[in-house]
Amino acid sequence: HDDVVTFNVGADAASHTADLKFSGPYALTITNCGDLTGLAITGSVEVKNPWGFLPAIEFNKKAFYAGASVFYVITALVWTALAVQWWNQLFSLQKVLTTIVWIGVIESVAGWAMLEKWNSGGSLPSVLFLVTTLAFTWKFVAIVEMLIVSPGKGTFEDVSLKGHAALLSFMM
């Protein structure tokens, strides 16, 4: 079979590598059909796709996070520039929107950097994963809070800004 890689290992075991040319699941099978005793098997399996180390299910997320980063940065800059001009006249709800957009910048840039580093290095960078997850959570809670509190009022209590600071310190 062309899709089977076989190594016969004897007492003089050496390091073996194989380039697998087919996509799909793989099985590593070890058998001892002889009288070989006292054999210890150690090793690791490293899977690198043509595009890098990212699993296929994560690969397209890198482009998504890159696009989201561009969108959030442009939106944050435009929104903040406009908000600063009218800051004294803005409702607290609109000020919270500024925070939400900048949290989106943090989330999308950290998400892209996490996937880029994972793709090139082979392991998930835990700090970037934590930053991405915490930013997503903080943004989600802020949006839900805003949607629950704001209907019909046209304003948003200033207390919620303190609540966001408390939420951020709790998540850290």
Coordinates of C-alpha atoms in Angstrom, one line a residue:
H1 CA 0.0 0.0 0.0
D2 CA 1.3 3.5 -0.8
D3 CA -0.6 4.9 2.2
V4 CA 1.1 2.7 4.8
V5 CA 4.5 3.7 6.3
T6 CA 6.3 0.7 7.9
F7 CA 9.3 0.6 10.1
N8 CA 10.9 -2.6 11.5
V9 CA 12.7 -1.8 14.7
G10 CA 15.2 -4.1 16.2
A11 CA 17.5 -3.9 19.2
D12 CA 19.5 -1.2 17.4
A13 CA 16.6 1.2 17.3
A14 CA 17.1 4.5 15.6
S15 CA 15.1 7.7 15.1
H16 CA 12.6 7.4 12.3
T17 CA 10.6 10.1 10.5
A18 CA 8.1 9.9 7.7
D19 CA 6.5 12.5 5.4
L20 CA 2.8 11.6 5.0
K21 CA 1.4 12.9 1.8
F22 CA -2.3 12.2 2.4
S23 CA -4.8 14.3 4.3
G24 CA -7.2 12.7 6.8
P25 CA -6.9 10.9 10.1
Y26 CA -3.8 8.9 10.9
A27 CA -3.3 5.9 13.2
L28 CA 0.0 5.0 14.8
T29 CA 0.0 1.3 15.5
I30 CA 2.8 -0.5 17.3
T31 CA 3.0 -4.3 17.4
N32 CA 5.5 -6.8 18.8
C33 CA 5.1 -10.1 17.0
G34 CA 8.4 -11.5 18.1
D35 CA 10.5 -12.2 21.2
L36 CA 11.8 -8.6 21.5
T37 CA 11.7 -7.7 25.2
G38 CA 12.8 -4.6 27.2
L39 CA 12.0 -2.3 24.4
A40 CA 11.0 1.3 25.3
I41 CA 9.2 3.4 22.8
T42 CA 9.3 7.2 23.2
G43 CA 8.6 10.0 20.8
S44 CA 6.3 12.6 19.6
V45 CA 4.0 13.3 16.7
E46 CA 4.1 16.6 15.0
V47 CA 1.6 17.5 12.3
K48 CA 2.3 20.4 9.9
N49 CA -0.1 21.2 7.2
P50 CA 1.0 22.9 3.9
W51 CA 0.0 26.3 5.4
G52 CA 1.6 25.7 8.8
F53 CA 0.7 24.2 12.2
L54 CA -2.9 25.5 12.5
P55 CA -5.6 22.8 12.4
A56 CA -7.7 23.1 9.3
I57 CA -10.7 24.2 11.4
E58 CA -8.7 27.2 12.7
F59 CA -7.0 28.2 9.4
N60 CA -9.8 30.5 8.0
K61 CA -10.2 32.2 11.4
K62 CA -6.8 33.9 10.8
A63 CA -8.2 35.7 7.8
F64 CA -11.4 36.5 9.7
Y65 CA -9.4 38.0 12.6
A66 CA -7.3 40.0 10.2
G67 CA -10.4 41.5 8.5
A68 CA -12.0 42.1 11.9
S69 CA -8.8 43.9 13.0
V70 CA -8.9 46.3 10.1
F71 CA -12.7 46.9 10.6
Y72 CA -12.4 47.5 14.3
V73 CA -9.3 49.8 14.0
I74 CA -11.0 51.9 11.4
T75 CA -14.3 52.0 13.3
A76 CA -12.5 52.8 16.6
L77 CA -10.5 55.6 15.1
V78 CA -13.5 57.2 13.3
W79 CA -15.9 56.7 16.2
T80 CA -13.3 58.0 18.8
A81 CA -12.5 61.1 16.7
L82 CA -16.1 62.0 16.4
A83 CA -16.9 61.2 20.0
V84 CA -14.0 63.3 21.3
Q85 CA -15.5 66.3 19.5
W86 CA -18.9 65.9 21.1
W87 CA -17.8 64.1 24.4
N88 CA -19.7 66.5 26.7
Q89 CA -22.9 66.0 24.8
L90 CA -22.8 62.2 24.5
F91 CA -25.0 59.9 26.5
S92 CA -23.2 57.4 28.7
L93 CA -24.4 54.7 26.2
Q94 CA -22.4 56.3 23.4
K95 CA -19.3 56.5 25.7
V96 CA -19.7 52.8 26.4
L97 CA -19.8 52.1 22.7
T98 CA -16.4 53.7 22.5
T99 CA -15.1 51.2 25.1
I100 CA -16.8 48.3 23.2
V101 CA -15.2 49.2 19.9
W102 CA -11.7 49.4 21.5
I103 CA -12.3 46.1 23.2
G104 CA -13.1 44.7 19.8
V105 CA -9.7 46.0 18.6
I106 CA -7.9 44.2 21.4
E107 CA -9.9 41.0 20.8
S108 CA -9.4 40.9 17.0
V109 CA -5.7 41.9 17.0
A110 CA -4.9 39.4 19.8
G111 CA -6.9 36.7 18.0
W112 CA -5.0 37.3 14.8
A113 CA -1.6 37.3 16.6
M114 CA -2.6 34.1 18.5
L115 CA -3.4 32.2 15.3
E116 CA -0.4 33.6 13.4
K117 CA 2.0 32.6 16.2
W118 CA 0.3 29.2 16.5
N119 CA 0.6 28.6 12.8
S120 CA 4.3 29.4 12.7
G121 CA 5.4 27.9 16.0
G122 CA 3.2 24.8 16.4
S123 CA 1.8 25.6 19.9
L124 CA -1.1 27.7 21.1
P125 CA 0.2 30.8 22.8
S126 CA -1.7 30.8 26.1
V127 CA -1.3 34.5 26.9
L128 CA -2.7 35.6 23.6
F129 CA -5.5 33.0 23.9
L130 CA -6.3 34.4 27.4
V131 CA -6.3 38.0 26.1
T132 CA -8.5 37.1 23.2
T133 CA -11.0 35.2 25.4
L134 CA -11.1 37.8 28.1
A135 CA -11.6 40.6 25.5
F136 CA -14.4 38.7 23.8
T137 CA -16.1 38.0 27.2
W138 CA -15.8 41.6 28.3
K139 CA -17.2 42.9 25.0
F140 CA -20.1 40.4 25.1
V141 CA -21.0 41.3 28.7
A142 CA -20.9 45.0 27.8
I143 CA -23.1 44.6 24.8
V144 CA -25.6 42.5 26.6
E145 CA -25.7 45.0 29.5
M146 CA -26.1 47.8 27.1
L147 CA -29.0 46.1 25.3
I148 CA -30.7 45.3 28.6
V149 CA -30.4 48.7 30.2
S150 CA -30.7 51.0 27.2
P151 CA -34.1 50.3 25.6
G152 CA -36.4 53.3 25.9
K153 CA -34.1 55.3 28.2
G154 CA -31.7 56.8 25.6
T155 CA -29.1 56.9 28.4
F156 CA -26.9 54.5 30.2
E157 CA -26.1 54.8 33.9
D158 CA -22.5 56.0 34.6
V159 CA -22.3 53.2 37.2
S160 CA -21.9 50.7 34.3
L161 CA -18.4 52.2 33.5
K162 CA -17.4 51.3 37.1
G163 CA -19.0 47.9 36.5
H164 CA -16.8 47.3 33.5
A165 CA -13.7 48.2 35.5
A166 CA -14.8 45.8 38.2
L167 CA -15.5 43.1 35.6
L168 CA -12.1 43.6 34.0
S169 CA -10.3 43.3 37.4
F170 CA -12.4 40.2 38.3
M171 CA -11.5 38.5 35.0
M172 CA -7.8 39.2 35.5

